[in-house]
XYZ file of C-alpha atoms in Angstrom:
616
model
C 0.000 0.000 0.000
C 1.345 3.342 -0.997
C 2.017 6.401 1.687
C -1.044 7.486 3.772
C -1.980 11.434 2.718
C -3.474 12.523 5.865
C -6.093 16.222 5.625
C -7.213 15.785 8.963
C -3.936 16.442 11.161
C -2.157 19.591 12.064
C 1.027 17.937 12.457
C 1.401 15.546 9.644
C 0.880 15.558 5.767
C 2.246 12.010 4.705
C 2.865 9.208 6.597
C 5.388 6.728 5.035
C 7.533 4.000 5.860
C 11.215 2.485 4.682
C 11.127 -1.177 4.702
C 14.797 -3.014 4.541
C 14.624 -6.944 4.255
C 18.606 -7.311 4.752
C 19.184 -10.581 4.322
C 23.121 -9.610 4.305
C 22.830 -8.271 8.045
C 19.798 -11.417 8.677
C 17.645 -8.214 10.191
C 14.396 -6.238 8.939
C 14.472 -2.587 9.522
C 11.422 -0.269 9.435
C 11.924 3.376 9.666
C 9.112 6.421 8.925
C 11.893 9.180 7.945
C 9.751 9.226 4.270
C 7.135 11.092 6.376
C 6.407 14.433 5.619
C 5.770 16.666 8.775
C 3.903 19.960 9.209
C 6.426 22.568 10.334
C 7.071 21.610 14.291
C 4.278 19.076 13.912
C 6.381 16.267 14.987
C 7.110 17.234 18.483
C 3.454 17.315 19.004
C 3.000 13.957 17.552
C 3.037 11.099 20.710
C 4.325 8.019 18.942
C 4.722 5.430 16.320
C 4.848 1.623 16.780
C 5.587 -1.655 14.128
C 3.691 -4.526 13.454
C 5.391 -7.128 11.415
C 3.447 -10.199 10.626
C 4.541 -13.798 8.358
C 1.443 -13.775 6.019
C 2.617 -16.694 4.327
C 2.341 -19.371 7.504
C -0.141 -16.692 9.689
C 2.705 -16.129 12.382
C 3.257 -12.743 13.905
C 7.073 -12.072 13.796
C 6.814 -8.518 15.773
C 3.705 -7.240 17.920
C 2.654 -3.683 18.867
C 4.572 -2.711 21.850
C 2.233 -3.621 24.848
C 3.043 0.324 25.830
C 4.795 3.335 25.244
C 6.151 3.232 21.091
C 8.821 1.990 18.816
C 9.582 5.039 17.497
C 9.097 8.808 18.966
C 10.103 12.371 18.234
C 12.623 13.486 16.233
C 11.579 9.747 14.531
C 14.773 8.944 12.733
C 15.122 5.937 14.844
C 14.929 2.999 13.078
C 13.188 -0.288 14.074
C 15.420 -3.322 13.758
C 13.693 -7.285 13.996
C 15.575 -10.547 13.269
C 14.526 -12.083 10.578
C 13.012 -15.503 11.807
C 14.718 -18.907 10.382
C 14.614 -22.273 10.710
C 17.798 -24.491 11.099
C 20.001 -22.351 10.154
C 17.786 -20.480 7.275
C 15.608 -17.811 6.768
C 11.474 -18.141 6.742
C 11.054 -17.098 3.649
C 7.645 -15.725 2.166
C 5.522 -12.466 2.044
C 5.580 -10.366 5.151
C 3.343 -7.571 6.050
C 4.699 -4.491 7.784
C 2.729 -2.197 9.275
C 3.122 1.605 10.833
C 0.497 3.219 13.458
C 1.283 6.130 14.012
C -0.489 8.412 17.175
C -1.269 11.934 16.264
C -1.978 14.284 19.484
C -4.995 13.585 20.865
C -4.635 10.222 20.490
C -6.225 9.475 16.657
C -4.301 6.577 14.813
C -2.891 6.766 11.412
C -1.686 3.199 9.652
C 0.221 2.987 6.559
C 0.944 -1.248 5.452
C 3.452 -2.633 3.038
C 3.672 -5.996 1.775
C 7.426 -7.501 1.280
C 7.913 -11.305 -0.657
C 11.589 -12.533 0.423
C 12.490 -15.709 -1.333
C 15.983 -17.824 -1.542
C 18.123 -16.612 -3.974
C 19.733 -19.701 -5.051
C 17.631 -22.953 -5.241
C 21.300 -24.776 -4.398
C 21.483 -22.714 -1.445
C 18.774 -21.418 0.293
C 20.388 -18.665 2.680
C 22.574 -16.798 0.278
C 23.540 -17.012 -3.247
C 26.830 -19.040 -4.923
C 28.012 -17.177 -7.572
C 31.557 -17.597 -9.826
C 33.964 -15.529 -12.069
C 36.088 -16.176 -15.037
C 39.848 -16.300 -14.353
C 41.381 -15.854 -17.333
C 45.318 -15.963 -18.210
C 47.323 -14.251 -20.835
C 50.324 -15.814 -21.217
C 51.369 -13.618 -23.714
C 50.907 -9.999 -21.608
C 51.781 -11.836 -18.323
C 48.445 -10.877 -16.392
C 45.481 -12.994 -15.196
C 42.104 -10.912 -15.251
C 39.041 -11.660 -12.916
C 35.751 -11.217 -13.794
C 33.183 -11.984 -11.021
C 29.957 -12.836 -11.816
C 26.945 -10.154 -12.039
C 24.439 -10.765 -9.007
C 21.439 -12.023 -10.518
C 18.276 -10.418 -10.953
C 15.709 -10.774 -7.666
C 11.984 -10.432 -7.965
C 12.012 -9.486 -11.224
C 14.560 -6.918 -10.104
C 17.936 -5.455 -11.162
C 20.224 -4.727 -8.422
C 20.944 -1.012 -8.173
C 24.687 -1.096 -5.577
C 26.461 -4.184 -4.527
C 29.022 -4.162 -1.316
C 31.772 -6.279 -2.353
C 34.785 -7.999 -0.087
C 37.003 -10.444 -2.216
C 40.099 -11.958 -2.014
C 42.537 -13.539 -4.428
C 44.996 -16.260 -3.589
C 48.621 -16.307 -5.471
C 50.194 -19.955 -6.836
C 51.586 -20.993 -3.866
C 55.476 -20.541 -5.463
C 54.495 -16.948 -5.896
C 55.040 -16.437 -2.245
C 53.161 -13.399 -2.376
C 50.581 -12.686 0.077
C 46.830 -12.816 -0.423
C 44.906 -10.031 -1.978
C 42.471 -8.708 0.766
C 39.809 -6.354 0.907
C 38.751 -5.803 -2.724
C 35.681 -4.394 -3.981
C 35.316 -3.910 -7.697
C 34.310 -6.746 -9.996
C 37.141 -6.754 -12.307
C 40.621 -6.509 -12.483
C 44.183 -8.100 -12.961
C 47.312 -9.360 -11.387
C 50.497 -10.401 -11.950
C 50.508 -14.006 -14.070
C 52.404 -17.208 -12.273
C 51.952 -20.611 -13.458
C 49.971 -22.158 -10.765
C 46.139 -22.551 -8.899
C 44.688 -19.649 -8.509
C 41.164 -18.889 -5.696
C 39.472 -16.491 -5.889
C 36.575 -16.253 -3.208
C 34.205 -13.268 -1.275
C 30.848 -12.093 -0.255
C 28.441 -9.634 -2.253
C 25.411 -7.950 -0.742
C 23.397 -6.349 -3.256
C 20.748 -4.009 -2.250
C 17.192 -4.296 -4.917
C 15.198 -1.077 -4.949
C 11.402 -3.216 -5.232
C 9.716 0.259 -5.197
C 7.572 2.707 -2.871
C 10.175 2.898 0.011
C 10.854 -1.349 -0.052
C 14.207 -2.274 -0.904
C 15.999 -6.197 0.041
C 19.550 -6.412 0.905
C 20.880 -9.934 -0.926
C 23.808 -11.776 -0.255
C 25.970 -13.899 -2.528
C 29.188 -15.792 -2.181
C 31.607 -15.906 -4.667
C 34.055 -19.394 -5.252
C 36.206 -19.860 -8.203
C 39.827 -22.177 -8.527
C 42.040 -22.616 -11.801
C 45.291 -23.832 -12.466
C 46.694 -21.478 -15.318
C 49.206 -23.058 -17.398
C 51.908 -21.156 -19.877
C 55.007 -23.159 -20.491
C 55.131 -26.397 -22.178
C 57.937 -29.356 -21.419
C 58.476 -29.770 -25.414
C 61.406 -32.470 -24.272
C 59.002 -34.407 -22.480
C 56.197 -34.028 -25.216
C 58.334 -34.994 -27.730
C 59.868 -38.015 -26.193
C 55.720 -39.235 -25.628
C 55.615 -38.872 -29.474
C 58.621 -40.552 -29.903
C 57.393 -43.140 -27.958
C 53.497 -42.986 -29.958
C 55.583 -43.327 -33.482
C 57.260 -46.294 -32.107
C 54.050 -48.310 -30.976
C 52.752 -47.775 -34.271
C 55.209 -50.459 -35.417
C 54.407 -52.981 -32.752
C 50.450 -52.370 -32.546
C 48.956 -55.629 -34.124
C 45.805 -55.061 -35.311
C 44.286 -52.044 -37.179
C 42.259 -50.822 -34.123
C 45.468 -50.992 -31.817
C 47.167 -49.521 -35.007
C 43.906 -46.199 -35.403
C 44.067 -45.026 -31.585
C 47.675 -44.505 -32.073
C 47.143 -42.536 -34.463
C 44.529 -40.480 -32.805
C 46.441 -40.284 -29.794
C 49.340 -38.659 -32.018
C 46.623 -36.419 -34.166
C 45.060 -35.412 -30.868
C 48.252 -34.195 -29.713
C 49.821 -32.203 -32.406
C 46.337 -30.430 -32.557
C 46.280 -29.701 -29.001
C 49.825 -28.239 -29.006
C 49.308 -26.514 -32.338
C 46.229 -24.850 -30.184
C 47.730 -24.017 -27.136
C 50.878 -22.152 -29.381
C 48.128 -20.312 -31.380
C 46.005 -19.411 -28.166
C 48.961 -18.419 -26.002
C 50.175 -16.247 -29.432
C 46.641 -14.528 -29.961
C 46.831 -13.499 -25.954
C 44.172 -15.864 -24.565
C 44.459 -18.484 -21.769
C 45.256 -22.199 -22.748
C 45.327 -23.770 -19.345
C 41.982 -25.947 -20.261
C 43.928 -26.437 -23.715
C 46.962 -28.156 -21.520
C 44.969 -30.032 -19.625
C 43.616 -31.517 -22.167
C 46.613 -32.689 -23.537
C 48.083 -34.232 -20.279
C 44.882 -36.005 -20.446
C 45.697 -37.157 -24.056
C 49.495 -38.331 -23.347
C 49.142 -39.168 -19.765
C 52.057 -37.207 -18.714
C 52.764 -33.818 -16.688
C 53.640 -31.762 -19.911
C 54.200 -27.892 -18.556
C 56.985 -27.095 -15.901
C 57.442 -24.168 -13.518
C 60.360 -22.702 -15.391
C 60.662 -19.764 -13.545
C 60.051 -21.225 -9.932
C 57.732 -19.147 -8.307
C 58.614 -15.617 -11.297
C 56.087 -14.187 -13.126
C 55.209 -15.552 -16.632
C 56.836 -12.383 -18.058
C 58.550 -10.491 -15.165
C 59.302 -7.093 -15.206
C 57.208 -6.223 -18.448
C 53.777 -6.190 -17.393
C 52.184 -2.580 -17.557
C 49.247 -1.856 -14.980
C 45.849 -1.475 -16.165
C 43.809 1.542 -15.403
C 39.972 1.550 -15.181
C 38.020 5.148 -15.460
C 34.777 5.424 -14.069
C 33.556 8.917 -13.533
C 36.301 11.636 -12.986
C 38.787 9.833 -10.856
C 38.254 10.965 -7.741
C 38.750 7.660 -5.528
C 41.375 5.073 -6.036
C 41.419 1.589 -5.270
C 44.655 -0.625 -6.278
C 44.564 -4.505 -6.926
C 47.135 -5.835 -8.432
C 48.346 -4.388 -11.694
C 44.144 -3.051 -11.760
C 43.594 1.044 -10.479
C 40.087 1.565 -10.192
C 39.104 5.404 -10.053
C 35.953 6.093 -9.263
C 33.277 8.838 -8.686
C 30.182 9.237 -7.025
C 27.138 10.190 -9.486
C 24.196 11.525 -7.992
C 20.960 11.793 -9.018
C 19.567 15.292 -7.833
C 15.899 15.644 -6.901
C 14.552 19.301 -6.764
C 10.929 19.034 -4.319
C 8.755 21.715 -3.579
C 6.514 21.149 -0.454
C 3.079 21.533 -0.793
C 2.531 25.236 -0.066
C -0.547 26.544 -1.661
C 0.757 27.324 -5.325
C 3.372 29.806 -3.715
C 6.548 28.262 -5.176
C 5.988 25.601 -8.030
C 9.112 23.951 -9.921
C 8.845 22.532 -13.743
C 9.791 19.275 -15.243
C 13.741 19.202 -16.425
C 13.994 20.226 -20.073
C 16.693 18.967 -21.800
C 17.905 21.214 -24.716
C 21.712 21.084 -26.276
C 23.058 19.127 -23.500
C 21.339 21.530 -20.855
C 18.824 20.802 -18.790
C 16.716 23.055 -17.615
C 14.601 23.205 -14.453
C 12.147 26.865 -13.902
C 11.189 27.572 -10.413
C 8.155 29.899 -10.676
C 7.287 32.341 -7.310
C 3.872 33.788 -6.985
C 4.014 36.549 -4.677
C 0.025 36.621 -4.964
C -0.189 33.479 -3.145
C 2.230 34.947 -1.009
C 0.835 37.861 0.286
C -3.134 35.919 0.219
C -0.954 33.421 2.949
C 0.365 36.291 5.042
C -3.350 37.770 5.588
C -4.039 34.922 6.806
C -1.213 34.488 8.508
C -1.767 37.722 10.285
C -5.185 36.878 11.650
C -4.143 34.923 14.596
C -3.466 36.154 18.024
C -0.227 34.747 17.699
C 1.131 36.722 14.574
C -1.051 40.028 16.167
C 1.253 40.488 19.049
C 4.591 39.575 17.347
C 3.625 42.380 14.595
C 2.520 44.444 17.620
C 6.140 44.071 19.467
C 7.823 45.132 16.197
C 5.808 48.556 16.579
C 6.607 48.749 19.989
C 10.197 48.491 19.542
C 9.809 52.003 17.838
C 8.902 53.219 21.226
C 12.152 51.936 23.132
C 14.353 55.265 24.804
C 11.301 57.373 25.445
C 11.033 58.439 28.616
C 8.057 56.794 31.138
C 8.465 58.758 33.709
C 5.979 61.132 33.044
C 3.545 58.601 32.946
C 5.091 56.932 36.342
C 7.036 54.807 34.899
C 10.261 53.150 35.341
C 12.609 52.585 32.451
C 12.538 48.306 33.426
C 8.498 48.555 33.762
C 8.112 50.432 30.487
C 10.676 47.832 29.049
C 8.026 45.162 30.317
C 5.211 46.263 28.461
C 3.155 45.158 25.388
C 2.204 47.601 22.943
C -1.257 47.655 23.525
C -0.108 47.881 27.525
C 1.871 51.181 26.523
C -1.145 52.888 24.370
C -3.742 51.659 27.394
C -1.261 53.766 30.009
C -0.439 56.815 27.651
C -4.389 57.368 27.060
C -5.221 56.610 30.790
C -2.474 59.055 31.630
C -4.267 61.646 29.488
C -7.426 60.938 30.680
C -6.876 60.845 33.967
C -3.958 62.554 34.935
C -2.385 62.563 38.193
C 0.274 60.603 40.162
C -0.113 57.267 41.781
C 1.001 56.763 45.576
C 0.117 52.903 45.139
C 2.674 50.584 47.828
C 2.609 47.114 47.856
C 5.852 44.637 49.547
C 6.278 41.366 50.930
C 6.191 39.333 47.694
C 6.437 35.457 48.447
C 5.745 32.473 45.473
C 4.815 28.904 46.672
C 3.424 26.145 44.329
C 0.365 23.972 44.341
C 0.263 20.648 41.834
C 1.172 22.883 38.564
C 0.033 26.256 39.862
C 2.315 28.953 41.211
C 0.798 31.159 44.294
C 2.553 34.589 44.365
C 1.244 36.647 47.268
C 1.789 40.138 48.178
C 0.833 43.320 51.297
C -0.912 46.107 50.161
C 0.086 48.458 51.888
C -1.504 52.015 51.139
C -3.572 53.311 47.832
C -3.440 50.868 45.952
C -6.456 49.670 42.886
C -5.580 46.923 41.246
C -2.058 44.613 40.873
C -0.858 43.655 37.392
C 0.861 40.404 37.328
C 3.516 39.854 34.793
C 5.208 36.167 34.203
C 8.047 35.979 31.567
C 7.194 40.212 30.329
C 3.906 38.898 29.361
C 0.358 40.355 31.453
C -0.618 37.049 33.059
C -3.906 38.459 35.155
C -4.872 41.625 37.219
C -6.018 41.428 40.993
C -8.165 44.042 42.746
C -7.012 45.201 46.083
C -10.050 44.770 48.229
C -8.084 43.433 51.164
C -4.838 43.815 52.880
C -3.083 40.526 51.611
C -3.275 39.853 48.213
C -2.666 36.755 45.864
C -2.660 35.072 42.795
C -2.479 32.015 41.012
C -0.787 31.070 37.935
C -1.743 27.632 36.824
C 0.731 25.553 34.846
C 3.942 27.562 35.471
C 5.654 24.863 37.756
C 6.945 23.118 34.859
C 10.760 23.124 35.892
C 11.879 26.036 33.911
C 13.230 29.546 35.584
C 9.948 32.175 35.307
C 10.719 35.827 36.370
C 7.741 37.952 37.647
C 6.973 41.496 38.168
C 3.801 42.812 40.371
C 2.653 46.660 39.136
C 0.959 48.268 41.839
C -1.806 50.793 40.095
C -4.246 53.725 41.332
C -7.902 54.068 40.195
C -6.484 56.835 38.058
C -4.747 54.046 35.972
C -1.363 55.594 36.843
C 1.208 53.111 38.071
C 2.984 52.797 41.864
C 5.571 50.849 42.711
C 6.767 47.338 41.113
C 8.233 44.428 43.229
C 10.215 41.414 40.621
C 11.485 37.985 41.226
C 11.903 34.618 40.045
C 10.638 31.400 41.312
C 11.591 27.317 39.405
C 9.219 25.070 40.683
C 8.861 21.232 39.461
C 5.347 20.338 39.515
C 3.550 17.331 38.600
C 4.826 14.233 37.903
C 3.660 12.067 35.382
C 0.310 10.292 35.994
C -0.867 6.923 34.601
C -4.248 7.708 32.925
C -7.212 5.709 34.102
C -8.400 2.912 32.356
C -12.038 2.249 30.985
C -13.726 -0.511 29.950
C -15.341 0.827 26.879
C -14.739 3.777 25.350
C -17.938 3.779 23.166
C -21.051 3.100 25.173
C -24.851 2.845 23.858
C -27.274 2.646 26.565
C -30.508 4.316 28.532
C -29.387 7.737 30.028
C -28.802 9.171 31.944
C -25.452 7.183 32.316
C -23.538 6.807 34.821
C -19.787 7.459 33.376
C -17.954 6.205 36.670
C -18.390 3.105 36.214
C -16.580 2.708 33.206
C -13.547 3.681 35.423
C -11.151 0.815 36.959
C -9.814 0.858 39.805
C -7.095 3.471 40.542
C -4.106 3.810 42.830
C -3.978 5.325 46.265
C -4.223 8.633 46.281
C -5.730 9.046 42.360
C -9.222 10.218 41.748
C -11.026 10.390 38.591
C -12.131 13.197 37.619
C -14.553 14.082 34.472
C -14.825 17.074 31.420
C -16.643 17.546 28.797
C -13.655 18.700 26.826
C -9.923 17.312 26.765
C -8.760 20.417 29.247
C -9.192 20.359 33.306
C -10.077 24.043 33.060
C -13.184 24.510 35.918
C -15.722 25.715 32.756
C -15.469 21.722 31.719
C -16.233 20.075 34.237
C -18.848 17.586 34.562
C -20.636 18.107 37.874
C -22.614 15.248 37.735
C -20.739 12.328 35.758
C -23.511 9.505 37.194
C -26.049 11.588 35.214
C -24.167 11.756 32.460
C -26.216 12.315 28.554
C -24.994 12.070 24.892
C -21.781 13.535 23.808
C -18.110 12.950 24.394
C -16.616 13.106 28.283
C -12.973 12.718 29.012
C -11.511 11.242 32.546
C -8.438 12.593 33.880
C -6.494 10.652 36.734
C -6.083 13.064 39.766
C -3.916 13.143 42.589
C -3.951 15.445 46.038
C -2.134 18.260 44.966
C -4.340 18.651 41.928
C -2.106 16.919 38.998
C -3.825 15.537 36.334
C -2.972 12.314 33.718
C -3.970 12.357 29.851
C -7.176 12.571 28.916
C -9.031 9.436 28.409
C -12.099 9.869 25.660
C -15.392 8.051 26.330
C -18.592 8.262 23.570
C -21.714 8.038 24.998
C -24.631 7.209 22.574
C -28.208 7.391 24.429
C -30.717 4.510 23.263
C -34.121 5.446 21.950
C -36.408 2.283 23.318
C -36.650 -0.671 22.096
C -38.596 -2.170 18.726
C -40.618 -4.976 18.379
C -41.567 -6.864 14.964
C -44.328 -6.454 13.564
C -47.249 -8.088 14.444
C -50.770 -10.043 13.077
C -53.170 -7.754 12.226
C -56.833 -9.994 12.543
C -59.659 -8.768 11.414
């Protein structure tokens, strides 16, 4: 199944999945990095988990984590299973994969992909046996190897291949193994002698939409290359062969002499023309020890090269040159092409890119910008509270260095100030006039669950107190008493908060300001309460408690009508409860709350009977 578009979410566009059956590494890995996020979106996003199931025999190779996820924000962890196997090999056949992703709030987004591993070899059924052609020129003293091309797999052509070979020397060479190669072809040195060549391959298949399969092949070749000939020892055998021919008795006796000879001044007629033309004649000189039953080559050189000292290096060009790898008399220089990919994300026609043209050897790629779309984005843009105060503190910059004091301010309270704080004091200033004698001391902060109390003396003339958390106007408390207070839920999260408390007249005009800072850990994390069903259909009113299970000491449950524990939402009745959709929160002493829990509640209607008789 392709990637999941998702309309509904304001944190995620696409959700898509990389699936990796590495049968190199024996491991499936499932990652979502394909995903496409909106903006910040996946911070807000809770979790992802992987389901990976054997469709072929109906067994379940990985299960959904029985809690928390398998995957969570940034998300470029990657999920990593063993494949299953069976003495020794893997359990081949089509495997499902599947992705759930949670989106805040708690919906569930799936995306499934379907993945057929199979043996690559009938011969072998964990990996691949492949060979290569060692060939010998006798006449230009080298010996090229050519390994095999990995085979195609599910109908596939493999894109990249990870190599490690290894060549072994004739053992008079002396010369020490050849380790650590990667390319496919190349050439060494010649020496009459057996030559092994052996490795590993893991080729990776791209099987399309974000499924690829890692393959691995071994690689097992011997030959004995053979250059000079023992013409003393040959020609004493056909000495011998021209002889019998004179005591052979009968004609048949008399015919395979003959052939034997025929046979063997074709075969060394052949190896002389093959070693001439540059090819290799070692299954040439077999053939003809075969024929006269004798060793006929020698190690004339005992353990030198073929053709010492004359052998030129070959060099092998692929791309610009830019890394080098040396085996034997082979230099492989190679480059890295890429294939670049020019996206636009989807952003409402602003900036839209063309297919490549190719014209004279150029291609060409136009990027178009619509500043209509632009500017129809920032209106919108702009109508949020959010984008309303930041263009309001870029206007109130333009009144930093003027001097409050006029309007009884100092230069740190003007500096704390919104805009629309600033324009509310300069117009009360000129409405009202005046000077404010307002006093207030004794600041203290103390926390509650996730509130923070800050408490303060008023001590003469004072209206009203202005609380400011972080420079921003948090609330405003009336002085109708001596002592005052106020609360300031959620700001004992563990960060550093600085506060200031603006003591005012009823003239508007400002008194004196006390400041601080308070850190205050809050809540800790609460287990949400369980249900048993979060969809219920039944007579009403309902009563929604006892859905609940039972809780730990200390933990009440607590229902809203909406997924906040704001006082407006709560349900004052939940054993009354009607249609609609109610959340339960998990509540301890000091007023810290869990994640909401969702319950639908459907009211029946009555009952229905069939129809019945009608006599009449």
């Amino acid at each position: 199944m392709p990637a999941t578009k998702i309309s509904d979410s304001a944190n995620i566009a696409i959700l898509d999945s990389k699936i990796t059956a590495n049968m190199c590494a024996g491991v499936f890995t499932v990652d979502i990095s394909p995903s496409v996020f909106l903006g910040a979106g996946a911070q807000n996003i809770l979790g992802a988990s992987v389901k990976i199931t054997n469709i072929s025999n109906g067994t379940t190779t990985k299960e959904y984590p029985s809690s928390g996820y398998d995957i969570v924000t940034p998300f470029t962890s990657v999920v990593s299973v063993n494949i299953p196997t069976i003495a020794g090999t893997y359990q081949y056949g089509k495997y499902s994969f599947t992705v759930q992703l949670t989106d805040a709030g708690g919906k569930i987004y799936e995306v499934t992909k379907n993945v057929s591993i199979c043996a690559p070899d009938s011969k072998n059924k964990k990996y691949g046996t492949l060979s290569a052609q060692l060939n010998g020129s006798c006449k230009t003293g080298k010996l090229a190897v050519i390994a095999d091309p990995v085979p195609v797999y599910n109908g596939v052509i493999s894109d990249s291949q990870v190599n490690d070979f290894s060549l072994e020397y004739p053992t008079k060479s002396t010369l020490a193994v050849l380790d650590d190669i990667s390319v496919t072809n190349f050439s060494v040195v010649l020496f009459e002698g057996v030559y092994a060549f052996s490795g590993t391959s893991c080729a990776n298949y791209n099987l399309g939409d974000n499924v690829f399969a890692k393959v691995s092949y071994h690689y097992k070749r011997e030959k004995d290359i053979r250059c000079a000939l023992d013409e003393e020892c040959i020609s004493a055998r056909l000495k011998q062969l021209v002889d019998q021919l004179d005591t052979d008795c009968s004609d048949k006796e008399k015919k395979e002499t003959q052939d034997v000879i025929i046979k063997t001044l074709l075969l060394v007629k052949s190896i002389e023309t093959t070693i001439n033309a540059g090819f290799d004649a070692s299954d040439y000189v077999a053939e003809l020890e075969t024929v006269l039953g004798c060793v006929c080559t020698c190690n004339c050189g005992e353990g030198a090269p073929v053709i010492p000292d004359t052998v030129g290096n070959d060099v092998v060009l692929q791309g610009c040159g830019i890394e080098t790898e040396v085996n034997g008399l082979t230099t492989t220089y190679t480059i890295n092409n890429y294939d670049y990919i020019v996206e636009v994300a989807e952003n409402g026609g602003a900036l839209t890119i063309n297919t490549p043209v190719l014209t004279d050897c150029t291609k060409r790629q136009t990027i178009t910008f619509d500043i209509t779309k632009v500017y129809a984005q920032i209106k919108t843009q702009i109508n949020t509270d959010t984008e309303y105060n930041f263009w309001a503190s870029v206007v109130n910059k333009s009144w930093d260095g003027v001097l409050p004091e006029c309007l009884g301010y100092t230069q740190a309270q003007w500096a704390a100030l919104t805009f629309k704080q600033r324009s509310a004091a300069l117009f009360a200033s000129v409405c009202a006039g005046g000077v404010c004698n307002a006093v207030i001391s004794g600041d203290i902060t103390s926390n509650s669950g996730s509130s923070v109390n800050i408490g303060w003396v008023n001590k003469s003339g004072v209206y009203e107190v202005a609380i400011y958390i972080d420079d921003i106007l948090t609330g405003t408390v009336l002085a109708t008493a001596s002592l005052g207070g106020f609360i300031a839920p959620g700001f004992a999260d563990g960060s550093a908060h600085s506060y200031s408390l603006v003591a005012k007249c009823s003239n508007g005009s400002i008194g004196n300001t006390l400041t601080g800072d308070f850190t205050y850990f809050g809540c800790p994390t609460i287990a949400p309460p369980t249900v048993t069903s979060a969809n219920i259909t039944a007579s009403c009113p309902y009563n929604l408690t006892a859905l609940v299970g039972a809780l730990p000491a200390g933990i009440a449950a607590e229902w809203h009508s909406q997924n906040n524990t704001n006082a407006q939402t709560l349900v004052a009745n939940p054993s009354q409860a009607t249609d609609g959709t109610y959340y339960v929160f998990a509540k301890n002493s000091n007023g810290c709350y869990s994640v909401g829990v969702a319950v639908v509640l459907v009211c029946a209607t009555g009952n229905c009977t069939a129809p019945q008789n009608l006599i009449a």
